[in-house]
Structure formats: C-alpha cells, structure tokens
Short mmCIF file of C-alpha atoms and ligand atoms in Angstrom, two decimals:
data_model
loop_
_atom_site.label_atom_id
_atom_site.label_comp_id
_atom_site.label_asym_id
_atom_site.label_seq_id
_atom_site.Cartn_x
_atom_site.Cartn_y
_atom_site.Cartn_z
CA MET A 82 -10.50 -20.40 2.35
CA LYS A 83 -10.08 -16.68 3.03
CA THR A 84 -9.61 -13.98 0.34
CA VAL A 85 -6.51 -11.35 0.86
CA LEU A 86 -6.20 -8.66 -1.43
CA SER A 87 -3.89 -5.26 -1.73
CA GLY A 88 -2.78 -2.83 -4.15
CA LEU A 89 -0.07 -0.38 -4.64
CA LYS A 90 -0.51 2.85 -6.40
CA PRO A 91 1.81 3.58 -9.29
CA THR A 92 2.64 7.19 -8.44
CA GLY A 93 6.31 7.52 -7.52
CA GLU A 94 9.13 5.48 -6.11
CA MET A 95 8.12 2.49 -3.71
CA THR A 96 9.56 3.15 -0.37
CA ILE A 97 10.31 1.27 2.58
CA GLY A 98 7.21 2.47 4.28
CA ASN A 99 5.17 0.62 1.37
CA TYR A 100 7.50 -2.21 2.00
CA LEU A 101 6.97 -2.48 5.90
CA GLY A 102 3.67 -1.46 6.20
CA ALA A 103 2.27 -3.62 3.29
CA MET A 104 4.10 -5.34 0.91
CA LYS A 105 6.20 -7.51 3.18
CA HIS A 106 3.35 -9.00 4.55
CA TRP A 107 1.82 -9.98 1.14
CA PRO A 108 3.56 -13.47 0.39
CA LEU A 109 2.73 -14.91 3.55
CA ASN A 110 0.17 -17.71 3.35
CA GLN A 111 -0.32 -17.45 -0.15
CA GLY A 112 -0.85 -21.02 -0.83
CA ASP A 113 -3.53 -21.33 2.16
CA ASN A 114 -5.50 -18.18 1.08
CA ARG A 115 -6.84 -16.73 -2.26
CA SER A 116 -4.38 -13.95 -2.62
CA ILE A 117 -4.93 -11.29 -4.91
CA PHE A 118 -2.36 -8.23 -5.64
CA PHE A 119 -2.89 -5.55 -8.01
CA VAL A 120 -1.81 -2.29 -9.23
CA PRO A 121 -4.42 0.26 -8.96
CA ASN A 122 -3.35 2.39 -11.82
CA THR A 123 -6.42 4.16 -12.32
CA HIS A 124 -6.01 5.50 -8.96
CA ALA A 125 -3.09 7.49 -10.18
CA LEU A 126 -5.21 9.13 -12.52
CA THR A 127 -6.28 11.43 -9.45
CA ALA A 128 -3.06 13.56 -9.91
CA ARG A 129 -1.75 14.37 -13.17
CA GLN A 130 0.82 11.59 -14.60
CA ASP A 131 3.10 11.70 -17.37
CA PRO A 132 1.50 8.67 -19.43
CA ALA A 133 4.84 6.92 -20.64
CA GLU A 134 5.94 7.15 -16.72
CA LEU A 135 2.39 5.76 -15.69
CA LYS A 136 3.00 2.81 -17.98
CA LYS A 137 6.43 2.36 -16.72
CA ARG A 138 5.72 2.89 -13.21
CA THR A 139 2.85 -0.04 -13.81
CA LEU A 140 5.31 -2.48 -14.77
CA ASP A 141 7.65 -1.53 -12.42
CA LEU A 142 5.25 -2.46 -9.64
CA VAL A 143 4.36 -5.83 -10.91
CA ALA A 144 8.04 -6.41 -10.95
CA TRP A 145 8.14 -5.23 -7.26
CA LEU A 146 5.24 -7.75 -6.28
CA LEU A 147 7.29 -10.57 -7.79
CA ALA A 148 10.43 -9.54 -6.38
CA VAL A 149 8.96 -9.59 -2.71
CA GLY A 150 7.75 -12.85 -3.34
CA VAL A 151 4.45 -12.76 -4.69
CA ASP A 152 4.26 -15.94 -6.58
CA PRO A 153 1.95 -15.95 -9.80
CA ASP A 154 1.13 -19.34 -9.73
CA LYS A 155 -0.35 -18.97 -6.10
CA SER A 156 -1.74 -15.41 -6.25
CA ILE A 157 -3.59 -13.65 -8.53
CA ILE A 158 -1.51 -10.43 -10.06
CA LEU A 159 -3.39 -7.94 -12.00
CA VAL A 160 -3.74 -4.55 -13.41
CA GLN A 161 -6.55 -2.73 -12.67
CA SER A 162 -7.48 -0.73 -16.00
CA MET A 163 -7.46 -4.09 -17.52
CA VAL A 164 -10.26 -5.56 -15.51
CA PRO A 165 -13.13 -3.01 -16.42
CA ALA A 166 -15.30 -4.45 -13.63
CA HIS A 167 -13.67 -2.17 -11.09
CA ALA A 168 -14.66 0.94 -12.88
CA GLU A 169 -18.16 -0.30 -13.18
CA LEU A 170 -18.77 -1.41 -9.85
CA PHE A 171 -17.03 1.89 -8.64
CA TRP A 172 -19.95 3.75 -10.49
CA ILE A 173 -22.53 1.61 -8.94
CA LEU A 174 -21.15 2.19 -5.36
CA ASP A 175 -20.61 5.83 -5.82
CA ASN A 176 -24.50 5.90 -5.19
CA PHE A 177 -24.34 4.34 -1.98
CA VAL A 178 -22.03 6.80 -0.24
CA THR A 179 -22.55 10.27 0.77
CA MET A 180 -20.49 13.49 0.39
CA GLY A 181 -20.32 13.68 4.24
CA GLU A 182 -18.59 10.27 4.51
CA LEU A 183 -16.21 11.04 2.03
CA HIS A 184 -15.38 14.55 3.25
CA ARG A 185 -14.68 12.52 6.68
CA MET A 186 -11.76 10.87 4.74
CA THR A 187 -8.45 11.74 6.72
CA GLN A 188 -6.41 11.67 3.54
CA PHE A 189 -9.01 14.57 1.61
CA LYS A 190 -9.11 16.38 4.75
CA ASP A 191 -5.50 16.69 5.13
CA LYS A 192 -5.01 17.89 1.60
CA THR A 193 -7.81 20.32 1.55
CA LYS A 194 -6.81 21.86 5.12
CA LYS A 195 -4.93 24.74 3.57
CA THR A 196 -7.19 25.39 0.56
CA SER A 197 -10.77 24.98 0.02
CA SER A 198 -12.12 21.87 -1.50
CA GLU A 199 -13.65 23.55 -4.68
CA GLY A 200 -10.11 23.27 -6.84
CA GLN A 201 -9.84 19.58 -5.83
CA LEU A 202 -10.56 16.91 -8.70
CA VAL A 203 -13.98 14.92 -7.94
CA GLY A 204 -11.42 11.66 -8.67
CA PHE A 205 -9.51 12.57 -5.81
CA PHE A 206 -12.25 12.92 -3.31
CA ASN A 207 -14.14 9.63 -4.34
CA TYR A 208 -11.25 7.46 -5.01
CA PRO A 209 -11.94 5.66 -1.61
CA VAL A 210 -15.01 4.21 -3.55
CA LEU A 211 -13.09 2.86 -6.37
CA MET A 212 -10.79 1.51 -3.85
CA ALA A 213 -14.28 -0.03 -2.08
CA ALA A 214 -14.99 -1.72 -5.45
CA ASP A 215 -11.62 -2.88 -5.81
CA ILE A 216 -12.14 -4.99 -2.43
CA LEU A 217 -15.88 -5.92 -2.96
CA LEU A 218 -15.53 -7.47 -6.08
CA TYR A 219 -13.38 -10.36 -5.14
CA ASP A 220 -15.40 -11.34 -1.60
CA THR A 221 -12.17 -10.10 0.18
CA ASN A 222 -11.95 -10.74 3.70
CA GLU A 223 -8.79 -9.44 4.61
CA VAL A 224 -7.02 -6.11 3.40
CA PRO A 225 -3.23 -6.16 4.54
CA VAL A 226 -2.46 -2.09 4.32
CA GLY A 227 -0.65 0.55 6.25
CA ASP A 228 -2.35 2.27 8.86
CA ASP A 229 -3.17 5.55 6.42
CA GLN A 230 -5.65 2.86 4.24
CA ALA A 231 -7.26 1.30 7.18
CA GLN A 232 -9.95 4.22 7.20
CA HIS A 233 -10.65 3.35 3.37
CA VAL A 234 -11.27 -0.21 4.05
CA GLU A 235 -13.58 0.92 7.05
CA LEU A 236 -15.42 2.53 4.32
CA ALA A 237 -15.58 -0.31 1.99
CA ARG A 238 -16.87 -2.14 4.79
CA ASN A 239 -19.79 0.48 5.50
CA ILE A 240 -20.51 0.56 1.84
CA ALA A 241 -20.98 -3.15 1.83
CA THR A 242 -23.15 -3.15 4.96
CA ARG A 243 -25.45 -0.76 3.11
CA PHE A 244 -25.63 -2.47 0.01
CA ASN A 245 -26.45 -5.78 1.66
CA ASN A 246 -29.09 -3.92 3.84
CA ILE A 247 -30.98 -3.06 0.86
CA TYR A 248 -30.47 -5.91 -1.60
CA GLY A 249 -29.59 -8.93 0.75
CA GLU A 250 -26.27 -10.70 1.12
CA THR A 251 -23.91 -9.61 -1.78
CA PHE A 252 -20.69 -8.32 -0.39
CA ILE A 253 -18.59 -9.89 2.09
CA LEU A 254 -17.77 -7.23 4.46
CA PRO A 255 -13.91 -6.55 4.67
CA LYS A 256 -11.48 -5.57 7.48
CA ALA A 257 -8.06 -4.17 7.33
CA VAL A 258 -5.26 -5.93 8.35
CA VAL A 259 -2.54 -3.51 9.77
CA PRO A 260 0.89 -4.67 11.05
CA SER A 261 2.06 -4.11 14.68
CA HIS A 262 5.05 -2.53 13.66
CA GLY A 263 5.78 -0.88 10.69
CA ALA A 264 2.30 0.32 9.93
CA ARG A 265 3.24 3.92 9.67
CA VAL A 266 6.94 4.26 9.00
CA LYS A 267 7.90 7.93 9.47
CA ARG A 268 9.94 10.58 7.66
CA LEU A 269 13.61 10.21 8.15
CA ASP A 270 14.06 13.89 8.86
CA ASP A 271 10.80 14.62 10.69
CA PRO A 272 9.27 11.62 12.57
CA ARG A 273 5.93 13.62 13.02
CA TYR A 274 4.88 12.77 9.53
CA LYS A 275 4.67 9.39 7.34
CA MET A 276 7.38 8.45 4.87
CA SER A 277 5.74 9.05 1.53
CA LYS A 278 7.30 8.86 -1.68
CA SER A 279 5.82 12.52 -2.66
CA ASP A 280 8.13 14.24 -0.42
CA ARG A 281 11.83 15.34 -0.28
CA PRO A 282 14.26 12.57 -1.14
CA ASP A 283 16.04 13.09 2.14
CA SER A 284 12.91 12.09 3.99
CA TYR A 285 12.48 8.69 2.45
CA VAL A 286 14.40 5.54 1.25
CA ALA A 287 13.08 4.27 -2.18
CA LEU A 288 13.21 0.20 -2.36
CA GLY A 289 15.35 0.78 -5.83
CA GLU A 290 17.94 3.28 -3.78
CA ASN A 291 21.62 2.02 -3.96
CA ALA A 292 23.36 1.10 -0.61
CA GLU A 293 25.57 4.20 -0.43
CA SER A 294 22.93 6.52 -0.64
CA VAL A 295 20.80 4.46 1.87
CA VAL A 296 23.32 4.16 4.56
CA LYS A 297 24.03 7.97 4.09
CA LYS A 298 20.20 8.88 4.48
CA PHE A 299 20.19 6.73 7.89
CA LYS A 300 23.26 8.41 8.99
CA ARG A 301 21.73 11.87 8.50
CA ALA A 302 18.27 10.72 10.25
CA VAL A 303 17.13 12.91 13.01
CA THR A 304 17.34 11.30 16.46
CA ASP A 305 16.08 12.41 19.89
CA SER A 306 17.58 14.34 22.48
CA ASP A 307 18.98 11.89 24.74
CA THR A 308 21.33 9.01 23.91
CA THR A 309 19.41 5.68 24.81
CA ILE A 310 18.08 3.10 22.15
CA ILE A 311 14.77 2.54 23.82
CA TYR A 312 11.25 2.15 22.12
CA ASP A 313 9.21 4.98 23.34
CA PRO A 314 7.28 6.33 20.38
CA LYS A 315 5.52 9.02 22.58
CA ASN A 316 8.89 10.66 24.01
CA LYS A 317 11.43 9.32 21.48
CA PRO A 318 9.38 9.45 18.11
CA ALA A 319 12.66 9.40 16.01
CA ILE A 320 14.49 6.45 17.51
CA ALA A 321 11.30 4.44 17.64
CA ASN A 322 10.69 4.70 14.02
CA LEU A 323 14.24 3.83 13.27
CA ILE A 324 13.63 0.66 15.83
CA GLU A 325 10.73 -0.14 13.99
CA ILE A 326 12.60 -0.24 10.75
CA TYR A 327 15.25 -2.08 12.05
CA ALA A 328 12.82 -4.96 13.65
CA GLY A 329 10.88 -5.02 10.11
CA PHE A 330 14.27 -5.39 8.05
CA ALA A 331 15.80 -8.05 10.39
CA ASP A 332 12.72 -9.77 11.28
CA VAL A 333 12.82 -9.43 14.97
CA ASP A 334 10.71 -7.91 17.57
CA ILE A 335 11.17 -4.57 19.11
CA ALA A 336 12.73 -5.95 22.52
CA LYS A 337 15.53 -7.92 20.70
CA VAL A 338 16.49 -4.50 18.88
CA GLU A 339 16.84 -2.85 22.18
CA LYS A 340 18.67 -5.51 23.49
CA ILE A 341 21.25 -5.73 20.49
CA PHE A 342 21.68 -1.99 20.98
CA ALA A 343 21.52 -1.52 24.70
CA ALA A 344 25.14 -0.37 25.28
CA LYS A 345 25.30 1.67 21.88
CA GLY A 346 25.17 5.24 20.60
CA TYR A 347 23.06 6.67 18.07
CA GLY A 348 25.95 6.90 15.58
CA GLU A 349 26.57 2.92 15.82
CA PHE A 350 22.79 2.05 15.73
CA LYS A 351 22.03 4.32 12.47
CA GLN A 352 25.55 2.60 10.96
CA ALA A 353 23.97 -0.61 11.44
CA LEU A 354 20.50 0.10 10.48
CA GLY A 355 21.97 1.70 7.30
CA GLU A 356 23.97 -1.32 6.52
CA LEU A 357 20.80 -3.85 7.13
CA VAL A 358 18.38 -2.02 4.87
CA ALA A 359 20.87 -1.54 2.12
CA GLN A 360 21.87 -5.41 2.38
CA LYS A 361 18.18 -6.30 2.09
CA LEU A 362 17.49 -3.68 -0.54
CA ALA A 363 20.26 -4.97 -2.87
CA THR A 364 18.89 -8.72 -2.55
CA LEU A 365 15.20 -7.14 -3.52
CA GLN A 366 16.64 -5.11 -6.16
CA LEU A 367 18.42 -8.20 -7.77
CA GLU A 368 14.92 -9.78 -7.81
CA PHE A 369 13.46 -6.84 -9.20
CA GLU A 370 15.69 -6.57 -12.03
CA LYS A 371 15.28 -10.14 -13.17
CA TYR A 372 11.61 -9.79 -13.49
CA ARG A 373 11.53 -6.11 -14.81
CA SER A 374 14.06 -6.98 -17.69
CA ASN A 375 11.89 -9.66 -19.15
CA GLU A 376 8.86 -7.56 -20.07
CA GLU A 377 7.39 -10.38 -22.29
CA LYS A 378 7.50 -12.62 -19.35
CA LEU A 379 5.56 -9.67 -17.39
CA MET A 380 2.99 -9.01 -19.62
CA SER A 381 2.13 -12.80 -19.56
CA ILE A 382 2.10 -12.53 -15.83
CA ILE A 383 -0.47 -10.08 -16.02
CA GLU A 384 -2.57 -11.20 -18.53
CA GLN A 385 -3.06 -14.62 -16.54
CA GLY A 386 -3.93 -12.73 -13.70
CA ASN A 387 -6.59 -10.39 -15.33
CA THR A 388 -7.89 -13.26 -16.79
CA ARG A 389 -8.45 -15.22 -13.43
CA ALA A 390 -9.28 -11.85 -11.82
CA SER A 391 -11.89 -10.95 -14.77
CA GLN A 392 -13.63 -14.49 -14.02
CA ILE A 393 -14.41 -13.76 -10.38
CA ALA A 394 -15.00 -10.00 -10.80
CA ASN A 395 -17.51 -10.05 -13.75
CA LYS A 396 -19.52 -12.89 -11.70
CA LYS A 397 -20.00 -10.44 -8.99
CA LEU A 398 -20.70 -7.38 -11.13
CA ALA A 399 -23.52 -9.62 -13.07
CA GLU A 400 -25.10 -10.22 -9.66
CA VAL A 401 -24.94 -6.53 -8.44
CA LYS A 402 -26.45 -5.40 -11.90
CA ILE A 403 -29.13 -7.74 -11.51
CA LYS A 404 -29.95 -6.92 -7.95
CA VAL A 405 -29.95 -3.00 -8.77
CA GLY A 406 -32.15 -3.37 -11.87
CA LEU A 407 -29.28 -3.07 -14.49
CA LEU A 408 -29.95 -4.79 -17.91
P1 TYM B 192 -0.37 3.43 -1.68
O1 TYM B 192 -0.01 3.16 -3.09
O2 TYM B 192 -0.29 5.05 -1.13
O3 TYM B 192 0.53 2.50 -0.43
C1 TYM B 192 0.45 1.23 -0.60
C2 TYM B 192 0.69 0.41 0.69
O4 TYM B 192 1.46 1.07 1.57
C3 TYM B 192 1.39 1.51 2.85
N1 TYM B 192 2.02 2.67 3.10
C4 TYM B 192 3.00 2.72 4.28
N2 TYM B 192 2.92 1.68 5.13
C5 TYM B 192 3.58 1.94 6.19
N3 TYM B 192 4.46 3.20 6.38
C6 TYM B 192 4.30 4.16 5.42
N4 TYM B 192 4.92 5.40 5.52
C7 TYM B 192 3.54 4.19 4.44
N5 TYM B 192 3.24 4.33 3.39
C8 TYM B 192 2.41 3.55 2.47
C9 TYM B 192 -0.18 1.89 2.23
O5 TYM B 192 -0.87 1.85 3.59
C10 TYM B 192 -0.79 1.03 1.12
O6 TYM B 192 -1.04 -0.19 2.02
N6 TYM B 192 -5.42 3.61 -2.02
C11 TYM B 192 -4.01 2.59 -1.95
C12 TYM B 192 -3.85 1.73 -3.08
C13 TYM B 192 -5.12 0.90 -3.33
C14 TYM B 192 -5.73 -0.17 -2.47
C15 TYM B 192 -6.79 -0.87 -2.89
C16 TYM B 192 -5.31 -0.93 -1.32
C17 TYM B 192 -6.15 1.14 -4.36
N7 TYM B 192 -7.09 0.38 -4.11
C18 TYM B 192 -7.76 -1.88 -2.38
C19 TYM B 192 -6.00 -1.97 -0.64
C20 TYM B 192 -7.03 -2.41 -1.47
C21 TYM B 192 -2.87 3.48 -2.06
O7 TYM B 192 -2.85 4.45 -2.35
O8 TYM B 192 -1.87 2.77 -1.55
#
C-alpha cells in the first residue's frame, strides 16, 4: 500500500489554482492508499499573521478538505502544530541541508530577486526543510502537488537520500505527482504568472466566491490576439489557461474542450466557463458550509486524525533520534 500525503497552507483564501493543481486529486483512491492530508499551519508563520485569522483559516481549510471529498474514515486529516513530531524532525533535518541548496529554491529566489536576502526571515528561507519533515515522517511515496511545490519535494528526496546514506535505510524517497493539466493555473489578468491568493482579487477566483463575481471575473479575463479556441500554451497562453480551467472543472480532456468551442468566439467561451466554474463552486461551497458550521464535529475529526498521525510520526521520530544519537 502506498502512502500519499499533501497539505494546504492557511495563508489566504483558497483559489481554483489550489483546487485544480492539488485538492481535486486528493480524494482519489483514498481507500486503496494510506492517505494523509493536513493543514501546515506552522508554515504560515513565515509571514506575519493575525492570530485569530490564522486559527479561523486553519479550521476553514479542514472544512475545505472535507468539502472536496477527503473522507476522515479513509484518510488521516491533521493539523501540523498539533503533532509536534513535525517541528522536532524539522530541526534534525535542518542539519542535513546546505545554505546553497535552500538558496536555489525558486520560491526563495523569486522573493529575493529585487531585495537582498538579508531582510528575509530564516523561517521563510528554510521552510522547505519543514516541508521535508512533513513528508518524511510518514514514509510518504507520493506527494500530489501543483508545479510550484515539485522542487520542494525533490529537496525532501535529496535530504532523505543523504540521511539514508549516513545512517542506513530510514526514509522512503518521496516523489511529487503533478497533474498533466492544471498544475500551474495562471492569473486571469496576466497568464505569465501563477494564480495566487496573495495577488489582486481580479487575478484569481477564490473557492468561496459567489456566482456573480465568478462569471464577471472570467468575462474580464484577458485573451490572446486571434479568435480561435485552440490549446497552444506557447503562442496563446491566456486561452490555454482558460481551456485548462474548463477541462479541470468539466472533467474532460483538452481536445474535448477545443471541440465543444470549435466554432465559438471568446465571449461565448468565457461566459460558459464562468457559469461552469460558478456552478461547481456553489456545490463545493454547500459542502464547505455543512462542515464549517459544526466546529465541534470539525475538532473531533482533527483530534481523531492527529492521534492516528502521531502514532506514525512518533515512531519515525524515535527511530531517527536513536540513529543520530539523541537520548
Ligand atoms: P500552498 O498552500 O501554497 O498550495 C497548496 C497546493 O496548491 C497548489 N497550487 C497550485 N496549483 C496549480 N496552480 C496554481 N496556481 C496553484 N497555486 C497553488 C500547490 O502546488 C500546492 O500543492 N508548502 C506548501 C504546503 C505544504 C506541503 C507540505 C505540501 C507544507 N508541507 C508537505 C505537500 C507536502 C504550500 O505552501 O502549498
């Protein structure tokens, strides 16, 4: 049985990028795999957070996990700060990675392109190591993530290899599983960049957004200079992005989207896309509300998951401590 693990950072609203690149795929094969999904809330501290907001968002994300179909009886759902083994292994692994490796992480490089790294928080610099701890604690085989996280999973793999070479087989080598489409959903106002919850509202669609706003945003989405609806990411990045979003929400392949809209114009396509996404989100939102409105139930799901997670994580941590010589 393979172990599948992934997480969502509670730093802002969830977008359709998070959904198509990652969450949508998580409920698949839950019964056949050992599936672990979690809210890496201590990762959120790499940027200053309002404490009440952080707490609220953490619970929101657990409710979103349930809303997309993660089943607490088939998967382990946990909140990272409540399973201290993550933080402990993180410190140990920090000593199995170099400054050079972390400097090469694209996310860090992008953030420090304009300013020097001097003013950056150490937590932001080495959070990929915490992510490695999240993954390696559970003997994870596969990490279903969007494109932007694949490099971090590769780092976890390198850290695991290094540790195993010194102390003998300890960690399973994880690999990122990135969807063939939707792995990097782009901004609606500028398809050169990844859609992200930290950009201006017009650039993304949030999972909690109402139908009217969703339709309006797709209507305003930028398009390419000609008028055909053909998937050509290099020459027609804006339309290619919208086609991927349509395919992801309709659960059809790219060729099918091209066929449906072969004789149609951009206006009609964007209207249909807006309506499709709005309708799918409305269904997800109903599920979200159902889970989010019962905080007691939500907490009991988290506690059940934390207990199961701790059993696995503490065992691995104990093994690591013995190997490195910690009492
Ligand atoms: P986070 O919270 O930024 O993103 C959660 C997931 O959503 C994917 N994603 C996207 N996919 C496609 N298009 C987009 N525009 C887009 N934006 C985000 C991300 O690739 C990710 O899969 N460090 C992680 C959280 C984390 C984690 C882990 C993940 C912590 N520990 C261990 C896996 C395993 C993060 O910040 O993801």
